[in-house]
Amino acid sequence: MAEKKITQSDIMSVYWRSFFDMASINYERFQALPYLFTFQKVFKKLYGDNKERMTRACLRHVEMFNTMPLFIPVIQGTTLALEEKIANTPVEEDTAELEESVNNIKVALMGPFAGIGDSLMWGTFRPIAMSIGASIAANGSAAGPIVALVIWNVVNFAFRYFTLVYGYKAGTTMLTTLRSSNIIEKISTAGSVLGLMVLGVLTASWVSLNTGLALTVEGTEYVTDANGVTTEQPKVITTALQEVLDGIHPKILPLCLVMFMAGLMKKGWTTTKLIVLVFGIALVSAVISTFTGVVIFC
Amino acid sequence: MGNILQALIAALVAGICEWDIYGGFHVQTNRPVVVGPLMGLALGDLSLGLEIGAGLEFVFLGTVSVGAAIPPDACSAASLAVAAACISNGALNANQAVTLGVALASVAQMLQMLIWTVNIWFQHQADKYAKVGDIDGACRCMYIPCTLWFFQGAIPAFCLVAFGQELVSNIVLPALVNTWLTLAGGMMASVGFAMLFVMMNKPKLTPFYMIGFVLAAALGMGLVPTAVLGLAAALLYIQQMDAPAAPEKKRRSREA
């Protein structure tokens, strides 16, 4: 039997197909079907002459799978290496163990990569790219969206390609490397450190909440005029609460709001519930300010 | 007829941008900062699109998909808000359009949930082909779900531009509603940021959030300089993770 070798064009086919990784995402098995789609061409080459192996390969890859999209190619690279091994095992030999390891490695990698990917890519890198673009766009320049797209896509296209190739070359050794070193923990911690600092900036810059409450003290003032006659005059002193808060620390209300929301989220509140809450708080404040003139929030 | 043609163009822009979220490539044309200007360009008011797109981008900056949760649909929010503002003949200003978009994002999110559910059926169809080793058949089951995302974005935009002009150009928002939505729009970003905070924060790492906040709020530092500083902090921090606990012992022995 001639050896079946994964070529560069096979890698490229996996690469381009991997971009459809969420096309049929669903509540039951998430990104399962696109994962199989990625290997459509390669599997025909590897298992085209063996119906039984092809069936098992199809069944392997319609299993539940879900991780952060940018980290799918690296997992596909490792599975590609394994599939190549299975295809090159003589037909009469049993490949059950290898086949099982394909699914094991998918399950073992998708959890950690979802964690890193969500915080590093969705949580840190994309907000940085998009807020740079949006800051430019807010000044009325069409360069904003272009800058945002360029920053994101250089990473989007390059990261996917290089991790796919790395995954294929490393194969199963990647899992042992990841397990023996604390590289996953390191990357995700680094991502969180960077992400949290960026989040601090975002909190200060893009959440807007002020209070219009003021403390008014009415009293009398003794005024001595040029003739030396002292008279009583009414005086009103108004202290805006917002000025007091700004004196303590600028943007303290947005910070409190984000922490309040985070607290509720930890208690199990969903995003939808929190959005309803925001509309609720805003409505109460708007009603009060319209009918009584007391501006709680603005 | 001009209306229908305009609606078709708007639908095409909204559909292509929306498709990017789940359909493929994830080049982020789905972000408000991109779809806003594109929709503005399609309907003849680029600057309005830029303004609304940027405004909605800040609102939805932190709303990301974590695990199996579907975030509010920022893309539909932006395409519909910009389309509504463009066809309203000035009845909707940029600020009001942004807050309209915030409300629409949750409605569009439900459409996505519907597709996530419908796709289960296609997944089961694929299983039937997989069982007999028909990989082509199984992969064909992905084609229809893949196009659904386009229509999820395109159909609402088409309907709005084709039939909604009278509605949005006669819109009169009472002062109360105006105050309400503007206030809600300003606070809305906090939901996404809280989500990111809960996702990334560990008690040990909270100081970095505090540093970032103070740098921006009190010292006025921008995003990019702080991000560079954050990267430096991250590199220093992970170096510490490998450092052996030896230095402490040394100090103790010296004290003794």
XYZ file of C-alpha atoms in Angstrom:
554
model
C 0.000 0.000 0.000
C 1.379 3.363 -1.015
C 1.890 5.769 1.822
C -0.724 8.486 2.032
C 1.021 11.745 2.706
C -0.563 15.019 3.754
C 0.710 17.621 1.299
C 0.853 21.387 1.479
C -2.284 21.611 -0.652
C -4.116 19.397 1.858
C -3.043 21.733 4.636
C -4.300 24.687 2.619
C -7.624 22.951 2.049
C -7.999 22.434 5.792
C -6.940 26.045 6.347
C -9.529 27.610 4.049
C -12.291 25.256 5.126
C -11.560 25.954 8.796
C -12.928 29.479 8.322
C -16.449 28.027 8.170
C -16.038 26.681 11.681
C -19.337 27.960 13.038
C -21.512 27.734 9.929
C -23.999 25.231 11.322
C -23.541 25.970 15.014
C -26.367 24.558 17.113
C -27.379 23.991 20.718
C -26.768 20.261 20.634
C -23.305 19.726 19.194
C -22.106 23.247 18.403
C -19.251 23.274 15.862
C -19.345 19.558 15.130
C -20.425 19.478 11.490
C -18.050 22.209 10.246
C -15.219 20.237 11.811
C -16.048 17.320 9.522
C -16.458 19.696 6.583
C -12.895 20.938 7.114
C -11.598 17.421 6.446
C -13.926 16.589 3.543
C -11.234 16.716 0.873
C -8.494 15.193 3.025
C -10.656 12.277 4.194
C -11.536 11.388 0.612
C -7.840 11.102 -0.066
C -7.066 9.209 3.135
C -10.094 6.919 3.338
C -11.445 6.974 -0.216
C -10.479 3.329 -0.680
C -11.841 2.100 2.648
C -15.547 2.582 3.262
C -15.396 1.209 6.783
C -12.695 3.616 7.915
C -14.415 6.486 6.162
C -17.636 5.760 8.070
C -15.820 5.671 11.373
C -13.987 8.882 10.503
C -17.289 10.618 9.705
C -18.825 9.430 12.953
C -15.763 10.574 14.952
C -16.124 14.116 13.751
C -19.833 14.679 14.162
C -19.330 14.410 17.909
C -19.968 17.516 20.010
C -17.215 20.084 19.628
C -17.020 23.694 20.763
C -14.134 26.058 21.302
C -13.031 29.566 20.381
C -12.859 29.746 16.544
C -9.310 31.045 16.260
C -8.071 28.056 18.226
C -9.771 25.469 16.053
C -6.999 25.157 13.412
C -4.364 24.130 15.967
C -6.628 21.329 17.175
C -7.369 20.363 13.585
C -3.652 20.223 12.906
C -3.111 17.633 15.631
C -6.081 15.565 14.529
C -4.837 15.759 10.963
C -1.553 14.195 12.033
C -3.447 11.394 13.782
C -5.771 10.770 10.855
C -2.748 10.477 8.599
C -1.355 7.836 10.930
C -4.626 5.903 10.951
C -4.835 5.954 7.159
C -1.312 4.600 6.877
C -1.929 1.713 9.268
C -2.279 -1.525 7.277
C -5.928 -2.445 6.800
C -5.695 -5.699 8.723
C -4.350 -3.940 11.849
C -6.655 -2.559 14.520
C -6.752 1.231 14.761
C -9.309 1.508 17.554
C -6.819 2.982 19.995
C -5.609 5.639 17.572
C -9.157 6.473 16.619
C -10.120 6.911 20.217
C -7.173 9.225 20.774
C -8.482 11.530 18.055
C -11.608 12.245 20.049
C -9.716 12.337 23.309
C -7.358 14.989 22.033
C -10.240 17.080 20.691
C -11.996 16.989 24.034
C -8.785 17.578 25.973
C -7.869 20.655 23.940
C -11.208 22.350 23.348
C -11.772 23.306 26.991
C -8.464 25.052 27.720
C -8.377 26.685 24.284
C -11.906 28.005 24.714
C -10.816 29.609 27.981
C -7.649 31.167 26.570
C -9.301 32.109 23.293
C -12.293 33.828 24.849
C -10.225 35.979 27.156
C -7.278 36.589 24.825
C -9.047 37.082 21.484
C -12.665 38.059 22.180
C -11.934 39.696 25.527
C -8.671 41.516 24.887
C -7.454 41.668 21.326
C -10.742 42.374 19.573
C -11.818 45.162 21.978
C -8.396 46.795 21.486
C -8.625 46.594 17.685
C -12.239 47.714 17.554
C -11.919 50.577 20.002
C -8.929 51.972 18.095
C -11.060 51.842 14.960
C -14.117 53.290 16.682
C -12.113 56.176 18.163
C -11.013 57.134 14.660
C -14.521 56.622 13.265
C -16.046 58.758 16.007
C -14.092 61.706 14.571
C -15.871 61.137 11.278
C -13.037 59.409 9.453
C -13.716 56.402 7.244
C -10.223 55.165 8.098
C -11.631 53.894 11.431
C -13.292 50.717 10.181
C -10.384 50.021 7.813
C -7.835 50.261 10.626
C -9.958 47.992 12.826
C -10.314 45.393 10.072
C -6.609 45.418 9.207
C -5.459 45.012 12.816
C -7.848 42.129 13.440
C -7.353 40.281 10.176
C -3.576 40.255 10.132
C -3.892 38.199 13.301
C -7.000 36.303 12.156
C -5.386 34.935 8.983
C -1.804 34.512 10.195
C -2.614 32.996 13.584
C -4.886 30.374 12.057
C -2.314 29.340 9.473
C 0.694 29.100 11.739
C -1.108 27.303 14.550
C -2.551 24.821 12.045
C 0.906 24.004 10.717
C 2.280 23.840 14.247
C -0.516 21.529 15.333
C 0.096 19.190 12.403
C 3.855 19.047 12.983
C 3.577 18.622 16.732
C 0.762 16.074 16.510
C 0.104 14.258 19.740
C 3.298 15.576 21.279
C 1.494 18.885 21.647
C -0.783 17.442 24.280
C 2.144 16.117 26.291
C 4.000 19.412 25.908
C 0.949 21.284 27.121
C 0.464 18.924 30.024
C 4.055 18.857 31.206
C 4.618 22.609 31.052
C 2.422 25.327 32.437
C 2.267 27.074 29.070
C -1.551 27.163 28.939
C -1.722 28.685 32.381
C 0.947 31.204 31.424
C -0.740 32.327 28.224
C -4.114 32.638 29.854
C -2.703 34.544 32.822
C -0.809 36.893 30.500
C -4.008 37.388 28.521
C -5.943 38.178 31.678
C -3.338 40.668 32.952
C -3.332 42.537 29.650
C -7.079 42.189 29.289
C -7.841 43.517 32.753
C -5.657 46.567 32.236
C -7.363 47.312 28.939
C -10.708 46.743 30.611
C -9.774 49.343 33.237
C -9.201 51.870 30.436
C -12.439 50.899 28.709
C -14.383 51.295 31.945
C -12.990 54.798 32.416
C -13.463 55.801 28.791
C -16.666 54.285 27.482
C -19.151 53.902 30.314
C -20.912 57.184 30.890
C -22.767 57.785 34.115
C -23.025 61.007 36.081
C -25.281 62.220 38.820
C -27.160 65.484 38.773
C -27.941 65.423 42.476
C -26.965 68.478 44.415
C -26.970 69.392 48.057
C -28.629 72.733 48.596
C -28.243 74.584 51.860
C -30.360 77.679 52.426
C -29.223 80.032 55.119
C -28.578 83.631 55.956
C -25.493 85.639 55.397
C -24.440 88.712 57.290
C -23.269 91.419 54.969
C -21.607 94.568 56.215
C -21.920 97.415 53.762
C -19.682 100.473 53.323
C -21.478 102.346 56.070
C -20.725 99.673 58.613
C -24.340 98.542 58.791
C -24.725 94.793 59.028
C -27.778 93.277 57.354
C -29.077 89.743 57.055
C -29.360 88.391 53.532
C -30.597 84.991 52.379
C -27.971 82.812 50.764
C -28.181 79.515 48.946
C -25.180 77.234 48.657
C -25.366 74.415 46.146
C -22.858 71.625 46.083
C -23.057 69.289 43.135
C -22.557 65.677 44.187
C -20.780 64.965 40.904
C -18.077 67.516 41.794
C -17.560 65.846 45.131
C -17.278 62.442 43.448
C -14.872 63.791 40.836
C -12.814 65.191 43.680
C -12.494 61.715 45.143
C -11.646 60.074 41.832
C -12.771 60.837 38.290
C -15.127 58.283 36.714
C -15.960 56.681 40.010
C -19.620 56.096 39.077
C -18.817 54.099 35.912
C -16.441 51.975 37.994
C -19.127 51.328 40.606
C -21.621 50.452 37.873
C -19.321 47.890 36.255
C -18.486 46.334 39.629
C -22.194 46.212 40.515
C -22.970 44.457 37.232
C -20.078 42.050 37.723
C -21.378 41.240 41.199
C -24.831 40.433 39.836
C -23.300 38.353 37.068
C -21.390 36.296 39.604
C -24.693 35.686 41.344
C -25.943 34.101 38.143
C -27.699 36.992 36.408
C -27.744 36.607 32.628
C -26.718 39.323 30.172
C -30.321 39.733 29.069
C -31.447 40.303 32.646
C -28.706 42.896 33.156
C -29.694 44.745 29.981
C -33.285 44.862 31.208
C -31.967 46.172 34.534
C -30.049 48.958 32.772
C -33.180 49.990 30.901
C -35.088 49.823 34.194
C -32.674 52.030 36.150
C -32.566 54.507 33.272
C -36.362 54.589 33.053
C -36.814 55.266 36.771
C -34.231 58.034 36.668
C -35.751 59.540 33.520
C -39.288 59.502 34.945
C -38.175 61.143 38.173
C -36.189 63.814 36.371
C -39.009 64.587 33.948
C -41.684 64.957 36.600
C -39.818 66.325 39.592
C -36.723 67.880 38.092
C -34.460 65.839 40.352
C -31.770 64.346 38.144
C -30.466 61.182 39.788
C -28.423 59.966 36.838
C -27.489 61.669 33.616
C -39.563 51.119 -7.016
C -36.567 53.121 -5.919
C -37.471 52.104 -2.426
C -37.275 48.402 -3.213
C -33.919 48.785 -4.939
C -32.592 50.690 -1.932
C -33.983 48.004 0.343
C -32.241 45.286 -1.656
C -28.896 47.068 -1.396
C -29.385 47.565 2.346
C -30.317 43.894 2.711
C -27.203 42.826 0.819
C -24.909 44.898 3.056
C -26.646 43.807 6.268
C -26.694 40.166 5.159
C -23.037 39.953 4.166
C -21.910 41.653 7.370
C -24.145 39.458 9.521
C -22.966 36.297 7.774
C -19.476 37.018 9.046
C -20.415 36.214 12.659
C -21.227 32.533 12.193
C -21.212 31.905 8.458
C -17.492 32.124 7.930
C -14.162 33.961 7.954
C -14.855 36.146 11.000
C -13.137 39.142 9.437
C -15.286 41.242 11.807
C -17.374 43.067 9.239
C -20.045 42.211 11.795
C -18.768 44.827 14.241
C -20.851 48.022 14.450
C -17.804 50.149 13.615
C -17.622 48.391 10.223
C -21.250 47.630 9.375
C -22.348 51.137 10.389
C -20.287 53.029 7.799
C -21.006 50.381 5.143
C -24.736 50.744 5.641
C -24.340 54.512 5.683
C -22.488 54.337 2.383
C -25.194 52.107 0.889
C -27.978 54.484 1.896
C -26.119 57.669 1.094
C -24.963 59.028 4.441
C -21.492 57.816 5.323
C -20.880 60.259 8.161
C -24.109 59.291 9.917
C -23.084 55.647 9.554
C -19.677 56.336 11.049
C -21.151 58.177 13.998
C -23.796 55.575 14.841
C -21.407 52.693 14.146
C -18.772 54.086 16.491
C -21.392 54.804 19.145
C -22.753 51.258 19.020
C -19.247 49.790 18.931
C -18.533 51.296 22.330
C -21.811 49.959 23.682
C -21.114 46.412 22.476
C -17.337 46.368 22.879
C -17.465 43.930 25.742
C -20.350 41.709 24.712
C -18.645 38.585 23.492
C -19.714 35.019 23.050
C -18.459 32.958 25.935
C -18.859 29.229 25.627
C -22.356 28.421 24.492
C -23.907 31.805 25.273
C -25.139 33.986 22.410
C -24.411 37.685 22.954
C -26.791 40.442 21.811
C -26.545 40.866 18.054
C -24.459 44.023 17.677
C -24.350 43.648 13.895
C -28.108 43.799 13.362
C -28.235 46.589 15.922
C -25.878 48.685 13.829
C -27.258 47.863 10.392
C -30.864 48.531 11.445
C -30.044 51.650 13.474
C -28.073 53.218 10.625
C -30.713 52.224 8.067
C -33.474 53.702 10.220
C -31.582 56.954 10.695
C -30.751 57.249 7.001
C -34.339 56.803 5.775
C -35.916 58.911 8.509
C -35.151 62.258 6.827
C -33.629 63.559 10.027
C -36.389 62.458 12.382
C -33.929 60.162 14.147
C -30.626 61.692 15.140
C -27.450 59.677 15.714
C -27.878 59.429 19.479
C -31.436 58.191 19.233
C -30.445 55.700 16.549
C -27.727 54.281 18.820
C -30.220 53.609 21.580
C -32.733 52.203 19.126
C -29.960 49.835 18.062
C -29.351 48.739 21.645
C -32.969 47.703 21.964
C -32.980 45.927 18.580
C -29.858 43.909 19.450
C -31.821 41.771 21.878
C -34.559 41.101 19.337
C -32.032 40.048 16.699
C -30.355 37.834 19.290
C -33.580 35.842 19.513
C -33.468 35.227 15.753
C -29.996 33.779 16.211
C -31.231 31.520 19.001
C -33.909 30.297 16.617
C -31.297 29.387 14.003
C -29.150 27.657 16.635
C -32.190 25.520 17.364
C -33.138 24.858 13.739
C -29.564 23.763 13.022
C -29.987 20.810 15.378
C -32.232 19.275 12.718
C -29.529 19.676 10.066
C -27.001 18.136 12.423
C -29.226 15.068 12.714
C -29.580 14.863 8.940
C -25.796 14.862 8.719
C -25.669 11.963 11.183
C -27.658 9.808 8.765
C -25.097 10.347 6.022
C -22.186 9.896 8.440
C -23.511 6.484 9.469
C -23.124 5.194 5.923
C -19.809 6.918 5.358
C -21.180 9.447 2.871
C -18.966 12.411 3.725
C -20.243 14.510 0.820
C -23.823 14.051 1.960
C -22.972 14.936 5.536
C -21.123 18.071 4.494
C -24.004 19.130 2.223
C -26.140 19.402 5.361
C -24.010 22.389 6.325
C -24.801 24.475 3.260
C -28.297 25.613 4.238
C -27.387 26.521 7.851
C -24.433 28.439 6.438
C -26.718 30.656 4.354
C -29.314 31.201 7.085
C -27.034 33.761 8.761
C -27.157 35.916 5.644
C -30.935 36.026 5.706
C -31.024 36.631 9.439
C -29.271 39.928 8.751
C -30.766 40.708 5.366
C -34.503 40.168 5.900
C -35.006 42.600 8.815
C -32.963 45.263 6.985
C -34.973 44.730 3.787
C -38.285 45.038 5.614
C -37.180 48.150 7.464
C -36.009 50.026 4.376
C -38.806 48.821 2.102
C -41.754 49.337 4.401
C -40.561 51.326 7.391
C -39.825 54.731 5.920
C -43.157 56.242 6.847
C -42.898 54.859 10.344
C -39.399 56.128 11.144
C -39.723 59.496 9.422
C -42.801 60.318 11.460
C -41.250 59.144 14.657
C -41.514 61.639 17.470
C -39.776 60.612 20.615
C -41.154 62.331 23.720
C -38.535 64.061 25.862
C -38.940 61.373 28.510
C -38.116 58.573 26.090
C -35.179 60.574 24.821
C -33.709 61.025 28.300
C -34.397 57.388 29.067
C -32.720 55.927 26.004
C -29.720 58.269 26.103
C -29.079 57.356 29.727
C -29.501 53.645 29.047
C -27.152 53.896 26.065
C -24.414 55.416 28.208
C -24.733 52.709 30.846
C -25.098 49.789 28.468
C -21.390 49.201 27.891
C -21.079 48.301 31.575
C -22.890 45.001 30.946
C -20.301 43.817 28.443
C -17.412 45.064 30.555
C -18.787 43.274 33.605
C -18.988 40.117 31.521
C -15.334 40.445 30.513
C -14.370 41.243 34.086
C -16.007 38.128 35.483
C -14.426 36.058 32.722
C -10.849 37.266 33.222
C -10.588 38.322 36.819
C -8.970 36.310 39.572
C -8.426 37.907 43.006
C -4.673 37.893 42.368
C -5.086 39.808 39.110
C -7.543 42.519 40.220
C -4.699 45.054 40.811
C -4.123 45.185 37.067
C -7.706 46.294 36.512
C -7.237 49.000 39.139
C -4.003 50.182 37.506
C -5.642 50.393 34.089
C -8.601 52.298 35.477
C -6.495 54.871 37.323
C -4.154 55.381 34.369
C -7.091 56.242 32.128
C -9.455 58.003 34.534
C -6.998 60.073 36.561
C -3.996 60.384 34.258
C -5.872 60.420 30.952
C -3.775 57.723 29.322
C -5.088 56.322 26.049
C -5.874 52.758 25.113
C -2.785 51.885 23.100
C -0.151 53.158 25.570
C -1.960 51.359 28.386
C -2.167 48.184 26.329
C 1.598 48.310 25.757
C 2.113 48.804 29.470
C -0.295 45.924 30.076
C 1.711 43.698 27.771
C 4.865 44.566 29.717
C 3.082 43.804 32.977
C 1.870 40.495 31.574
C 5.375 39.473 30.510
C 6.810 40.406 33.896
C 4.021 38.547 35.643
C 4.508 35.260 33.814
C 8.251 35.421 34.406
C 7.434 35.482 38.103
C 5.375 32.308 37.694
C 8.550 30.384 36.895
C 10.724 32.006 39.531
C 11.641 29.552 42.281
C 10.669 30.420 45.808
C 14.362 30.572 46.707
C 14.870 34.314 47.299
C 12.636 34.266 50.330
C 14.601 31.487 51.965
C 17.836 33.354 51.383
C 16.532 36.429 53.116
C 15.424 34.390 56.073
C 18.811 32.773 56.441
C 20.478 36.150 56.334
C 18.183 37.412 59.051
C 19.095 34.432 61.160
